[in-house]
């Protein structure tokens, strides 16, 4: 199914519809063409939710960007819980050198975000009660300009996105200019305001791309400066993976967590709109299961402990590299655990996903095997393992800059 979009695409205005197998319905105008159908593409998709509702995921391209941003600007006042997901072209480089430096994770993020471009952004809206907008759309999928002949990417990641239905020809012809979107985002009422709550899952890269877009510059060299910008533009965020790993040591991906919580996906996987909607529904379920509702999570000690944290970043947050301060705690035990693993020959470094719970204190080697996540580094000396699509000149430049290729990460 073509998941591209045209302008408009609302649910009113004389639209007929065609319901497809699997509960997906496409909007069409009265002339039989897709609604808002510039170049014959689909403006929006309606999916049948488990409770029988039709849930709309609206595609946004350059030709309907301003119209949809006006709608979002009004909507966020009543539905200030904004779930976010991005699709980006993989991970093409990793820092080489001292692998034990505390900010390895952030430097990997920084060099990739600086070099690559975001492909899609999904935003889904709800209120504190978990209610979706009653009229119209609850999820927007922004499709950005991306050219496979000119822009950098990891081949495996692009192939995955193609298999998921992303129309790269549409992105090349009608994709949104990132600078135009950044300007509209600044005045959208979504950023810089503490009354808007951003929801995400393992979202270091997601927020990295948004900060790059909002600042029109590369990410800061220091991780602490990155968190300063994060706090400025997104005063209140919840990273679901940080929430659940802090409570019961969960280290899986979003789909696994959704399955555990009996939350059904709406729309196609590996597209930002559907992923953001699933993120929103999983957050609401996590808030109910672990915190007795969003209101309890969003006040008092819980908010102070969990808001503003990103899973896997900020040394005091997940205890990956050091302890002390914040929600990580147990720094001495975590460092001893890390050093113990490092002495074992098959471990070059310990705890990729980080230990944020009592597992860090376990000395049994069998348990250590189960609970460690070991970093798989690119071959020594800045070598390449073919993860990116580049010319020889770019590879030489990358080597001079001190980075090597890596396969795309599974970020959960």
GROMACS .gro file of C-alpha atoms in nm:
model
  412
    1UNK     CA    1   0.000   0.000   0.000
    2UNK     CA    2   0.130   0.345  -0.089
    3UNK     CA    3   0.169   0.542   0.233
    4UNK     CA    4   0.246   0.877   0.075
    5UNK     CA    5   0.017   1.173   0.129
    6UNK     CA    6  -0.126   1.481  -0.033
    7UNK     CA    7  -0.262   1.807   0.096
    8UNK     CA    8  -0.565   1.836   0.319
    9UNK     CA    9  -0.690   1.487   0.375
   10UNK     CA   10  -0.951   1.575   0.637
   11UNK     CA   11  -1.240   1.349   0.729
   12UNK     CA   12  -1.508   1.589   0.610
   13UNK     CA   13  -1.576   1.769   0.285
   14UNK     CA   14  -1.748   1.511   0.067
   15UNK     CA   15  -1.498   1.230   0.108
   16UNK     CA   16  -1.574   0.875   0.016
   17UNK     CA   17  -1.358   0.597   0.154
   18UNK     CA   18  -1.223   0.256   0.067
   19UNK     CA   19  -1.167   0.012   0.351
   20UNK     CA   20  -0.887  -0.234   0.290
   21UNK     CA   21  -0.809  -0.570   0.450
   22UNK     CA   22  -0.647  -0.536   0.789
   23UNK     CA   23  -0.869  -0.249   0.898
   24UNK     CA   24  -0.702   0.023   0.689
   25UNK     CA   25  -0.921   0.277   0.513
   26UNK     CA   26  -0.797   0.536   0.264
   27UNK     CA   27  -0.972   0.872   0.208
   28UNK     CA   28  -1.076   0.962  -0.146
   29UNK     CA   29  -1.230   1.275  -0.293
   30UNK     CA   30  -1.558   1.267  -0.486
   31UNK     CA   31  -1.375   1.233  -0.819
   32UNK     CA   32  -1.232   0.898  -0.712
   33UNK     CA   33  -0.882   1.032  -0.660
   34UNK     CA   34  -0.709   1.019  -0.322
   35UNK     CA   35  -0.814   1.312  -0.104
   36UNK     CA   36  -0.579   1.603  -0.142
   37UNK     CA   37  -0.423   1.377  -0.401
   38UNK     CA   38  -0.138   1.566  -0.556
   39UNK     CA   39   0.038   1.319  -0.785
   40UNK     CA   40  -0.214   1.049  -0.693
   41UNK     CA   41  -0.089   0.985  -0.341
   42UNK     CA   42  -0.286   0.904  -0.029
   43UNK     CA   43  -0.358   1.198   0.200
   44UNK     CA   44  -0.441   1.002   0.511
   45UNK     CA   45  -0.501   0.653   0.640
   46UNK     CA   46  -0.774   0.542   0.875
   47UNK     CA   47  -0.708   0.228   1.075
   48UNK     CA   48  -0.958   0.025   1.274
   49UNK     CA   49  -0.852   0.028   1.639
   50UNK     CA   50  -0.917  -0.273   1.867
   51UNK     CA   51  -1.212  -0.091   2.025
   52UNK     CA   52  -1.371  -0.033   1.684
   53UNK     CA   53  -1.278   0.333   1.640
   54UNK     CA   54  -1.135   0.465   1.315
   55UNK     CA   55  -0.800   0.626   1.395
   56UNK     CA   56  -0.653   0.861   1.137
   57UNK     CA   57  -0.282   0.891   1.058
   58UNK     CA   58  -0.242   1.197   0.837
   59UNK     CA   59   0.053   1.233   0.602
   60UNK     CA   60   0.214   1.576   0.579
   61UNK     CA   61   0.421   1.682   0.279
   62UNK     CA   62   0.556   2.018   0.167
   63UNK     CA   63   0.226   2.115   0.003
   64UNK     CA   64   0.010   2.078   0.316
   65UNK     CA   65   0.268   2.153   0.587
   66UNK     CA   66   0.148   2.500   0.687
   67UNK     CA   67  -0.219   2.397   0.693
   68UNK     CA   68  -0.153   2.103   0.923
   69UNK     CA   69   0.074   2.302   1.155
   70UNK     CA   70  -0.211   2.549   1.212
   71UNK     CA   71  -0.433   2.259   1.319
   72UNK     CA   72  -0.165   2.122   1.552
   73UNK     CA   73  -0.107   2.464   1.708
   74UNK     CA   74  -0.471   2.473   1.817
   75UNK     CA   75  -0.490   2.106   1.913
   76UNK     CA   76  -0.196   2.101   2.154
   77UNK     CA   77  -0.372   2.335   2.398
   78UNK     CA   78  -0.628   2.064   2.481
   79UNK     CA   79  -0.411   1.759   2.407
   80UNK     CA   80  -0.068   1.846   2.546
   81UNK     CA   81   0.074   1.492   2.568
   82UNK     CA   82   0.275   1.454   2.248
   83UNK     CA   83   0.419   1.113   2.160
   84UNK     CA   84   0.706   1.130   1.915
   85UNK     CA   85   0.899   0.893   1.691
   86UNK     CA   86   1.140   0.948   1.403
   87UNK     CA   87   1.268   0.740   1.115
   88UNK     CA   88   1.626   0.815   1.014
   89UNK     CA   89   1.879   0.651   0.779
   90UNK     CA   90   2.055   0.429   1.031
   91UNK     CA   91   2.392   0.452   1.200
   92UNK     CA   92   2.687   0.488   0.964
   93UNK     CA   93   2.976   0.580   1.194
   94UNK     CA   94   3.115   0.517   1.540
   95UNK     CA   95   3.392   0.694   1.730
   96UNK     CA   96   3.722   0.509   1.742
   97UNK     CA   97   3.991   0.551   2.004
   98UNK     CA   98   3.942   0.513   2.378
   99UNK     CA   99   3.631   0.296   2.398
  100UNK     CA  100   3.609   0.343   2.773
  101UNK     CA  101   3.545   0.716   2.761
  102UNK     CA  102   3.226   0.804   2.949
  103UNK     CA  103   3.051   0.974   2.657
  104UNK     CA  104   3.095   0.701   2.394
  105UNK     CA  105   2.716   0.665   2.349
  106UNK     CA  106   2.665   1.038   2.306
  107UNK     CA  107   2.959   1.082   2.068
  108UNK     CA  108   2.819   0.802   1.850
  109UNK     CA  109   2.484   0.979   1.846
  110UNK     CA  110   2.643   1.316   1.775
  111UNK     CA  111   2.855   1.213   1.478
  112UNK     CA  112   2.565   1.031   1.311
  113UNK     CA  113   2.303   1.301   1.370
  114UNK     CA  114   2.544   1.565   1.240
  115UNK     CA  115   2.602   1.370   0.917
  116UNK     CA  116   2.254   1.234   0.844
  117UNK     CA  117   1.903   1.365   0.779
  118UNK     CA  118   1.572   1.276   0.939
  119UNK     CA  119   1.330   1.099   0.704
  120UNK     CA  120   1.002   1.097   0.899
  121UNK     CA  121   0.862   1.242   1.221
  122UNK     CA  122   0.545   1.110   1.381
  123UNK     CA  123   0.347   1.307   1.640
  124UNK     CA  124   0.045   1.170   1.827
  125UNK     CA  125  -0.169   1.368   2.071
  126UNK     CA  126  -0.365   1.284   2.385
  127UNK     CA  127  -0.478   1.452   2.705
  128UNK     CA  128  -0.404   1.362   3.067
  129UNK     CA  129  -0.695   1.117   3.074
  130UNK     CA  130  -0.551   0.929   2.777
  131UNK     CA  131  -0.824   1.052   2.544
  132UNK     CA  132  -0.747   1.108   2.176
  133UNK     CA  133  -0.892   1.406   1.986
  134UNK     CA  134  -1.257   1.330   1.921
  135UNK     CA  135  -1.286   1.509   1.589
  136UNK     CA  136  -1.043   1.469   1.304
  137UNK     CA  137  -0.690   1.339   1.334
  138UNK     CA  138  -0.481   1.227   1.632
  139UNK     CA  139  -0.154   1.144   1.452
  140UNK     CA  140   0.053   1.333   1.197
  141UNK     CA  141   0.334   1.181   0.993
  142UNK     CA  142   0.577   1.440   0.853
  143UNK     CA  143   0.766   1.328   0.543
  144UNK     CA  144   1.094   1.512   0.485
  145UNK     CA  145   1.296   1.565   0.170
  146UNK     CA  146   1.540   1.279   0.120
  147UNK     CA  147   1.729   1.179  -0.193
  148UNK     CA  148   1.879   0.831  -0.209
  149UNK     CA  149   2.121   0.947  -0.478
  150UNK     CA  150   2.261   1.235  -0.276
  151UNK     CA  151   2.198   1.183   0.095
  152UNK     CA  152   2.399   0.955   0.320
  153UNK     CA  153   2.244   0.641   0.468
  154UNK     CA  154   2.301   0.288   0.594
  155UNK     CA  155   2.179   0.044   0.330
  156UNK     CA  156   2.016  -0.201   0.571
  157UNK     CA  157   1.813   0.075   0.736
  158UNK     CA  158   1.685   0.212   0.405
  159UNK     CA  159   1.591  -0.137   0.290
  160UNK     CA  160   1.394  -0.187   0.612
  161UNK     CA  161   1.208   0.141   0.556
  162UNK     CA  162   1.134   0.049   0.194
  163UNK     CA  163   0.994  -0.284   0.306
  164UNK     CA  164   0.777  -0.096   0.555
  165UNK     CA  165   0.617   0.105   0.275
  166UNK     CA  166   0.804   0.436   0.287
  167UNK     CA  167   0.787   0.602  -0.056
  168UNK     CA  168   1.132   0.747  -0.120
  169UNK     CA  169   1.029   0.880  -0.460
  170UNK     CA  170   0.766   1.087  -0.283
  171UNK     CA  171   1.024   1.207  -0.032
  172UNK     CA  172   1.248   1.319  -0.319
  173UNK     CA  173   0.971   1.501  -0.508
  174UNK     CA  174   0.751   1.645  -0.235
  175UNK     CA  175   0.935   1.604   0.093
  176UNK     CA  176   0.931   1.882   0.353
  177UNK     CA  177   1.235   2.107   0.372
  178UNK     CA  178   1.385   2.059   0.718
  179UNK     CA  179   1.456   2.428   0.766
  180UNK     CA  180   1.096   2.521   0.680
  181UNK     CA  181   0.968   2.267   0.931
  182UNK     CA  182   1.208   2.391   1.199
  183UNK     CA  183   1.077   2.745   1.165
  184UNK     CA  184   0.716   2.631   1.197
  185UNK     CA  185   0.798   2.401   1.488
  186UNK     CA  186   0.947   2.692   1.682
  187UNK     CA  187   0.612   2.876   1.670
  188UNK     CA  188   0.387   2.570   1.697
  189UNK     CA  189   0.335   2.573   2.074
  190UNK     CA  190   0.503   2.231   2.095
  191UNK     CA  191   0.847   2.341   2.216
  192UNK     CA  192   0.986   2.573   2.485
  193UNK     CA  193   0.670   2.532   2.697
  194UNK     CA  194   0.659   2.334   3.025
  195UNK     CA  195   0.289   2.251   2.990
  196UNK     CA  196   0.361   2.026   2.688
  197UNK     CA  197   0.474   1.672   2.776
  198UNK     CA  198   0.681   1.484   2.519
  199UNK     CA  199   0.661   1.104   2.521
  200UNK     CA  200   0.919   0.880   2.357
  201UNK     CA  201   1.093   0.543   2.370
  202UNK     CA  202   1.474   0.513   2.377
  203UNK     CA  203   1.481   0.851   2.212
  204UNK     CA  204   1.834   0.991   2.218
  205UNK     CA  205   1.857   0.994   1.840
  206UNK     CA  206   1.501   1.126   1.802
  207UNK     CA  207   1.567   1.430   2.020
  208UNK     CA  208   1.911   1.468   1.866
  209UNK     CA  209   1.758   1.520   1.522
  210UNK     CA  210   1.498   1.762   1.660
  211UNK     CA  211   1.758   1.970   1.844
  212UNK     CA  212   1.974   1.985   1.532
  213UNK     CA  213   1.667   2.100   1.339
  214UNK     CA  214   1.564   2.364   1.595
  215UNK     CA  215   1.913   2.510   1.640
  216UNK     CA  216   2.010   2.490   1.271
  217UNK     CA  217   2.351   2.365   1.381
  218UNK     CA  218   2.541   2.050   1.469
  219UNK     CA  219   2.498   1.899   1.814
  220UNK     CA  220   2.723   2.021   2.097
  221UNK     CA  221   3.050   1.840   2.156
  222UNK     CA  222   2.975   1.793   2.526
  223UNK     CA  223   2.685   1.578   2.639
  224UNK     CA  224   2.607   1.819   2.922
  225UNK     CA  225   2.549   2.098   2.668
  226UNK     CA  226   2.318   1.866   2.475
  227UNK     CA  227   2.108   1.813   2.788
  228UNK     CA  228   2.096   2.189   2.844
  229UNK     CA  229   1.943   2.230   2.498
  230UNK     CA  230   1.708   1.938   2.561
  231UNK     CA  231   1.583   2.103   2.879
  232UNK     CA  232   1.540   2.435   2.697
  233UNK     CA  233   1.340   2.312   2.400
  234UNK     CA  234   1.163   2.019   2.567
  235UNK     CA  235   1.114   2.115   2.934
  236UNK     CA  236   0.917   1.800   3.016
  237UNK     CA  237   0.984   1.463   2.854
  238UNK     CA  238   0.932   1.101   2.952
  239UNK     CA  239   1.138   0.826   2.793
  240UNK     CA  240   0.930   0.510   2.836
  241UNK     CA  241   1.230   0.280   2.825
  242UNK     CA  242   1.387   0.472   3.112
  243UNK     CA  243   1.061   0.446   3.306
  244UNK     CA  244   1.022   0.070   3.275
  245UNK     CA  245   1.392  -0.015   3.310
  246UNK     CA  246   1.394   0.182   3.634
  247UNK     CA  247   1.096  -0.012   3.766
  248UNK     CA  248   1.163  -0.373   3.666
  249UNK     CA  249   1.482  -0.384   3.461
  250UNK     CA  250   1.311  -0.413   3.121
  251UNK     CA  251   1.566  -0.390   2.837
  252UNK     CA  252   1.360  -0.488   2.530
  253UNK     CA  253   1.216  -0.284   2.247
  254UNK     CA  254   0.888  -0.100   2.205
  255UNK     CA  255   0.713  -0.389   2.029
  256UNK     CA  256   0.811  -0.632   2.304
  257UNK     CA  257   0.683  -0.396   2.573
  258UNK     CA  258   0.358  -0.342   2.382
  259UNK     CA  259   0.310  -0.719   2.359
  260UNK     CA  260   0.376  -0.759   2.731
  261UNK     CA  261   0.119  -0.489   2.810
  262UNK     CA  262  -0.135  -0.622   2.555
  263UNK     CA  263  -0.128  -0.298   2.354
  264UNK     CA  264  -0.207  -0.350   1.985
  265UNK     CA  265  -0.033  -0.154   1.711
  266UNK     CA  266  -0.241   0.064   1.480
  267UNK     CA  267  -0.088   0.113   1.135
  268UNK     CA  268   0.233  -0.017   0.972
  269UNK     CA  269   0.544  -0.083   1.180
  270UNK     CA  270   0.861   0.120   1.109
  271UNK     CA  271   0.664   0.423   0.998
  272UNK     CA  272   0.686   0.720   1.228
  273UNK     CA  273   0.313   0.786   1.254
  274UNK     CA  274   0.222   0.436   1.366
  275UNK     CA  275   0.527   0.415   1.593
  276UNK     CA  276   0.438   0.743   1.766
  277UNK     CA  277   0.079   0.625   1.819
  278UNK     CA  278   0.204   0.299   1.969
  279UNK     CA  279   0.443   0.499   2.189
  280UNK     CA  280   0.151   0.704   2.316
  281UNK     CA  281  -0.067   0.402   2.392
  282UNK     CA  282   0.220   0.219   2.564
  283UNK     CA  283   0.298   0.523   2.779
  284UNK     CA  284  -0.062   0.546   2.897
  285UNK     CA  285  -0.060   0.176   2.987
  286UNK     CA  286   0.277   0.205   3.164
  287UNK     CA  287   0.148   0.502   3.363
  288UNK     CA  288  -0.155   0.298   3.474
  289UNK     CA  289   0.034  -0.022   3.554
  290UNK     CA  290   0.338   0.124   3.729
  291UNK     CA  291   0.222   0.461   3.862
  292UNK     CA  292  -0.157   0.436   3.902
  293UNK     CA  293  -0.224   0.687   3.627
  294UNK     CA  294  -0.066   0.975   3.439
  295UNK     CA  295  -0.160   1.226   3.708
  296UNK     CA  296   0.040   1.041   3.974
  297UNK     CA  297   0.341   1.003   3.746
  298UNK     CA  298   0.331   1.367   3.650
  299UNK     CA  299   0.363   1.514   3.997
  300UNK     CA  300   0.578   1.503   4.308
  301UNK     CA  301   0.871   1.265   4.343
  302UNK     CA  302   0.788   1.060   4.035
  303UNK     CA  303   0.811   1.357   3.804
  304UNK     CA  304   1.136   1.471   3.961
  305UNK     CA  305   1.286   1.125   3.922
  306UNK     CA  306   1.176   1.037   3.570
  307UNK     CA  307   1.109   1.358   3.374
  308UNK     CA  308   1.390   1.486   3.156
  309UNK     CA  309   1.582   1.157   3.146
  310UNK     CA  310   1.695   0.977   2.831
  311UNK     CA  311   1.762   0.606   2.842
  312UNK     CA  312   2.129   0.537   2.775
  313UNK     CA  313   2.254   0.897   2.798
  314UNK     CA  314   2.377   1.116   3.080
  315UNK     CA  315   2.613   0.915   3.300
  316UNK     CA  316   2.411   0.966   3.617
  317UNK     CA  317   2.085   0.851   3.461
  318UNK     CA  318   2.135   0.488   3.370
  319UNK     CA  319   2.462   0.413   3.545
  320UNK     CA  320   2.625   0.294   3.224
  321UNK     CA  321   2.952   0.467   3.290
  322UNK     CA  322   2.945   0.621   3.633
  323UNK     CA  323   2.728   0.651   3.940
  324UNK     CA  324   2.629   0.938   4.159
  325UNK     CA  325   2.333   1.170   4.144
  326UNK     CA  326   1.999   1.132   3.969
  327UNK     CA  327   1.810   0.811   3.914
  328UNK     CA  328   2.109   0.588   3.836
  329UNK     CA  329   2.261   0.541   4.180
  330UNK     CA  330   2.478   0.251   4.287
  331UNK     CA  331   2.773   0.387   4.091
  332UNK     CA  332   3.044   0.197   4.281
  333UNK     CA  333   2.870  -0.137   4.234
  334UNK     CA  334   2.809  -0.063   3.868
  335UNK     CA  335   3.174   0.025   3.809
  336UNK     CA  336   3.290  -0.294   3.984
  337UNK     CA  337   3.045  -0.496   3.775
  338UNK     CA  338   3.172  -0.328   3.459
  339UNK     CA  339   3.536  -0.390   3.550
  340UNK     CA  340   3.466  -0.753   3.635
  341UNK     CA  341   3.310  -0.804   3.293
  342UNK     CA  342   3.594  -0.624   3.123
  343UNK     CA  343   3.845  -0.872   3.263
  344UNK     CA  344   3.667  -1.157   3.087
  345UNK     CA  345   3.820  -1.195   2.744
  346UNK     CA  346   3.505  -1.196   2.535
  347UNK     CA  347   3.393  -0.864   2.687
  348UNK     CA  348   3.559  -0.554   2.548
  349UNK     CA  349   3.323  -0.330   2.737
  350UNK     CA  350   3.019  -0.387   2.954
  351UNK     CA  351   2.658  -0.286   2.976
  352UNK     CA  352   2.556  -0.134   2.647
  353UNK     CA  353   2.197  -0.089   2.759
  354UNK     CA  354   2.310   0.003   3.108
  355UNK     CA  355   2.217  -0.131   3.447
  356UNK     CA  356   1.976   0.086   3.633
  357UNK     CA  357   1.869  -0.166   3.893
  358UNK     CA  358   1.987  -0.434   4.133
  359UNK     CA  359   2.126  -0.651   3.856
  360UNK     CA  360   2.444  -0.445   3.873
  361UNK     CA  361   2.524  -0.598   4.212
  362UNK     CA  362   2.511  -0.961   4.101
  363UNK     CA  363   2.844  -1.137   4.102
  364UNK     CA  364   2.739  -1.468   3.951
  365UNK     CA  365   2.894  -1.500   3.607
  366UNK     CA  366   2.596  -1.677   3.457
  367UNK     CA  367   2.374  -1.390   3.559
  368UNK     CA  368   2.632  -1.148   3.427
  369UNK     CA  369   2.615  -1.317   3.088
  370UNK     CA  370   2.240  -1.271   3.075
  371UNK     CA  371   2.229  -0.914   3.191
  372UNK     CA  372   2.524  -0.755   3.011
  373UNK     CA  373   2.495  -0.589   2.672
  374UNK     CA  374   2.841  -0.580   2.519
  375UNK     CA  375   2.937  -0.314   2.268
  376UNK     CA  376   3.030  -0.446   1.926
  377UNK     CA  377   3.286  -0.205   1.793
  378UNK     CA  378   3.413  -0.146   1.446
  379UNK     CA  379   3.752  -0.305   1.370
  380UNK     CA  380   4.046  -0.134   1.536
  381UNK     CA  381   4.226   0.166   1.397
  382UNK     CA  382   3.921   0.331   1.246
  383UNK     CA  383   3.851   0.058   0.990
  384UNK     CA  384   3.525   0.030   0.799
  385UNK     CA  385   3.285  -0.262   0.795
  386UNK     CA  386   3.077  -0.139   0.503
  387UNK     CA  387   2.772  -0.013   0.691
  388UNK     CA  388   2.729   0.309   0.493
  389UNK     CA  389   2.691   0.412   0.130
  390UNK     CA  390   2.966   0.665   0.051
  391UNK     CA  391   3.231   0.753  -0.202
  392UNK     CA  392   3.603   0.707  -0.144
  393UNK     CA  393   3.655   1.078  -0.079
  394UNK     CA  394   3.395   1.082   0.197
  395UNK     CA  395   3.548   0.770   0.351
  396UNK     CA  396   3.892   0.933   0.360
  397UNK     CA  397   3.741   1.243   0.517
  398UNK     CA  398   3.562   1.029   0.774
  399UNK     CA  399   3.886   0.853   0.863
  400UNK     CA  400   4.062   1.185   0.911
  401UNK     CA  401   3.779   1.286   1.141
  402UNK     CA  402   3.836   0.980   1.357
  403UNK     CA  403   3.519   0.784   1.285
  404UNK     CA  404   3.456   0.437   1.149
  405UNK     CA  405   3.153   0.267   1.002
  406UNK     CA  406   2.912   0.054   1.197
  407UNK     CA  407   2.597  -0.134   1.117
  408UNK     CA  408   2.269   0.037   1.210
  409UNK     CA  409   2.178  -0.006   1.574
  410UNK     CA  410   1.853  -0.155   1.694
  411UNK     CA  411   1.743   0.128   1.917
  412UNK     CA  412   1.441  -0.052   2.051
   0.00000   0.00000   0.00000
